[in-house]
PDB file of C-alpha atoms in Angstrom:
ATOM      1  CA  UNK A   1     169.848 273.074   3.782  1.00  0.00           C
ATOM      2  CA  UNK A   2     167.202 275.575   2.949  1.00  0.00           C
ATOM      3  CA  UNK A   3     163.674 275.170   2.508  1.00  0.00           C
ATOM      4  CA  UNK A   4     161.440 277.673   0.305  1.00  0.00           C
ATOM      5  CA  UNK A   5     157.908 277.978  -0.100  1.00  0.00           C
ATOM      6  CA  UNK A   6     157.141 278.598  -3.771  1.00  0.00           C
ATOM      7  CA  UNK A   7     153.252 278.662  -4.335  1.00  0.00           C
ATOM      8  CA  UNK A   8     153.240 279.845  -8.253  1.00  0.00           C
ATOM      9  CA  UNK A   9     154.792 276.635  -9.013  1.00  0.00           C
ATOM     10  CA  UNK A  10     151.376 274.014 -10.915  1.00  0.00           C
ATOM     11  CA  UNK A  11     153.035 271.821 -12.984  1.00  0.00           C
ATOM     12  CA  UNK A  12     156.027 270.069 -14.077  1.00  0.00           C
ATOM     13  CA  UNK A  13     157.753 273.033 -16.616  1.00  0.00           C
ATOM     14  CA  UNK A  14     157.287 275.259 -13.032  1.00  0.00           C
ATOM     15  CA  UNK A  15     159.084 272.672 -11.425  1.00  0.00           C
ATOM     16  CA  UNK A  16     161.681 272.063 -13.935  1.00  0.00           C
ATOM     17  CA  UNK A  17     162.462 276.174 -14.615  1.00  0.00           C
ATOM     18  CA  UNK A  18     162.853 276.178 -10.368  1.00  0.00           C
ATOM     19  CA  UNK A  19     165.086 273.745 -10.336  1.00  0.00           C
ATOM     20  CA  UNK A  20     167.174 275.499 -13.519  1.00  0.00           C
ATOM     21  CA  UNK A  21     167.059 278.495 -11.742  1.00  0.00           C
ATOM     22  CA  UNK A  22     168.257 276.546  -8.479  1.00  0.00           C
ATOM     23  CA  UNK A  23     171.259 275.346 -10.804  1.00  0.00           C
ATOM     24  CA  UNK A  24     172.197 278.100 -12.453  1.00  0.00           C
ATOM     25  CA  UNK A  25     173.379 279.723  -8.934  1.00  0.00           C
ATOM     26  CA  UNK A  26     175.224 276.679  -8.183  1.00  0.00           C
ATOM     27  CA  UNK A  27     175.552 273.634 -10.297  1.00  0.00           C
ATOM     28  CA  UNK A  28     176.457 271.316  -7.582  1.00  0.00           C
ATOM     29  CA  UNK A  29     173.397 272.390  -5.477  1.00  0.00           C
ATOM     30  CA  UNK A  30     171.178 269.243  -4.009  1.00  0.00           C
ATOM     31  CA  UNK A  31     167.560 270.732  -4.918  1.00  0.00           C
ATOM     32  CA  UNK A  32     164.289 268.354  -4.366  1.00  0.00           C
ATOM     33  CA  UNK A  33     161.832 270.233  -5.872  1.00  0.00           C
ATOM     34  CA  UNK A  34     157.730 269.134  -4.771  1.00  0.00           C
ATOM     35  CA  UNK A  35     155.431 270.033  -6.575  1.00  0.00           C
ATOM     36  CA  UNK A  36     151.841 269.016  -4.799  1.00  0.00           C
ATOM     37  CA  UNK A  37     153.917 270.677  -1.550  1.00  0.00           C
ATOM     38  CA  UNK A  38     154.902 273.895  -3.561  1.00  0.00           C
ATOM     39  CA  UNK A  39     158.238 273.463  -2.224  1.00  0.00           C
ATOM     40  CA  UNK A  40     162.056 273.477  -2.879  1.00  0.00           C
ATOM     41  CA  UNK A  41     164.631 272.162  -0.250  1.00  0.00           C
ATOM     42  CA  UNK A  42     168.386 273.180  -1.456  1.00  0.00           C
ATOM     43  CA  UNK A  43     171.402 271.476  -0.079  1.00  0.00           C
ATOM     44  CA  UNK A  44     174.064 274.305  -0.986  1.00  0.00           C
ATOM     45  CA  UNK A  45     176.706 276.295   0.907  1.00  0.00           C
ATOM     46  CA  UNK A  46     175.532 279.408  -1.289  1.00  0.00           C
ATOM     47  CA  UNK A  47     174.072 282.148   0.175  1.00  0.00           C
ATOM     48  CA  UNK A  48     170.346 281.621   0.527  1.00  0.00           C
ATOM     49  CA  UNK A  49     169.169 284.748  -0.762  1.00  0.00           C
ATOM     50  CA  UNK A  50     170.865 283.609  -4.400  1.00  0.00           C
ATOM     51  CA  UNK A  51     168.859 281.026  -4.717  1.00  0.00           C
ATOM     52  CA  UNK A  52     165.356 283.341  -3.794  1.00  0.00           C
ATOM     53  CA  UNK A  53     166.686 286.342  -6.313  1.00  0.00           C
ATOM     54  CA  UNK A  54     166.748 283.319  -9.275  1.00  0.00           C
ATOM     55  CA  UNK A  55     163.743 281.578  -8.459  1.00  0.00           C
ATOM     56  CA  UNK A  56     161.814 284.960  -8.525  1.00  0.00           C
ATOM     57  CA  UNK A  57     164.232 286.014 -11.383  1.00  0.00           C
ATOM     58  CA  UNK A  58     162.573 282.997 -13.287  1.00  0.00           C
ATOM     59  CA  UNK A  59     159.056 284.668 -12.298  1.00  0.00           C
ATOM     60  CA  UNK A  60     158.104 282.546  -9.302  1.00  0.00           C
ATOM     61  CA  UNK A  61     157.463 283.586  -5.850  1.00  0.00           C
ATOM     62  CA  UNK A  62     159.573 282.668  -3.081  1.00  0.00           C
ATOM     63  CA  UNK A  63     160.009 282.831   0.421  1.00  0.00           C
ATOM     64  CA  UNK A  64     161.794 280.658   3.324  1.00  0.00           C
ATOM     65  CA  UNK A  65     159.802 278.068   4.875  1.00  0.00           C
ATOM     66  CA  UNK A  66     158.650 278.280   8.468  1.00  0.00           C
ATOM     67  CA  UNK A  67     159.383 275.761  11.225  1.00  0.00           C
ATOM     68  CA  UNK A  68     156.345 274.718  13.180  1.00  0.00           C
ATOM     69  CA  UNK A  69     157.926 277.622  16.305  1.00  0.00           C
ATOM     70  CA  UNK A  70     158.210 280.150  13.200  1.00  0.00           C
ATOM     71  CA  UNK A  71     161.787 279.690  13.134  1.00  0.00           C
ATOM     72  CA  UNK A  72     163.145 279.610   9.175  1.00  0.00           C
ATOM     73  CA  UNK A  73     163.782 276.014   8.348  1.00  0.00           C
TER      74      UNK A  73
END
């Protein structure tokens, strides 16, 4: 499970075109995408880095999300 940080994301079309871009690196992917959070949790056995290269292919910013002892979660 992976958890990004994606803080362009302000309404529902960002949402939607993360969660395309989530799926179009693996259409069986789990993704929960939150907006008010600015989030995206991914339940894939892809490579991680995929799924960062197509969000920010889509033209959002994204980076793994921190545990609270700065481990990535």
């Amino acid at each position: 499970m992976y958890h990004l940080n994606i803080p362009d994301m302000t309404c529902g079309h960002c949402a939607g075109a993360v969660e395309k871009a989530v799926k179009s690196v693996d259409s069986n992917a789990k993704v929960a995408v939150d907006l008010d959070a600015k989030t995206a949790s991914i339940d894939s056995p892809v490579a991680s880095d995929a799924f960062v290269s197509a969000i920010e292919e889509a033209g959002y910013q994204a980076s793994f999300k921190k545990s609270c002892c700065g481990h990535v979660a």
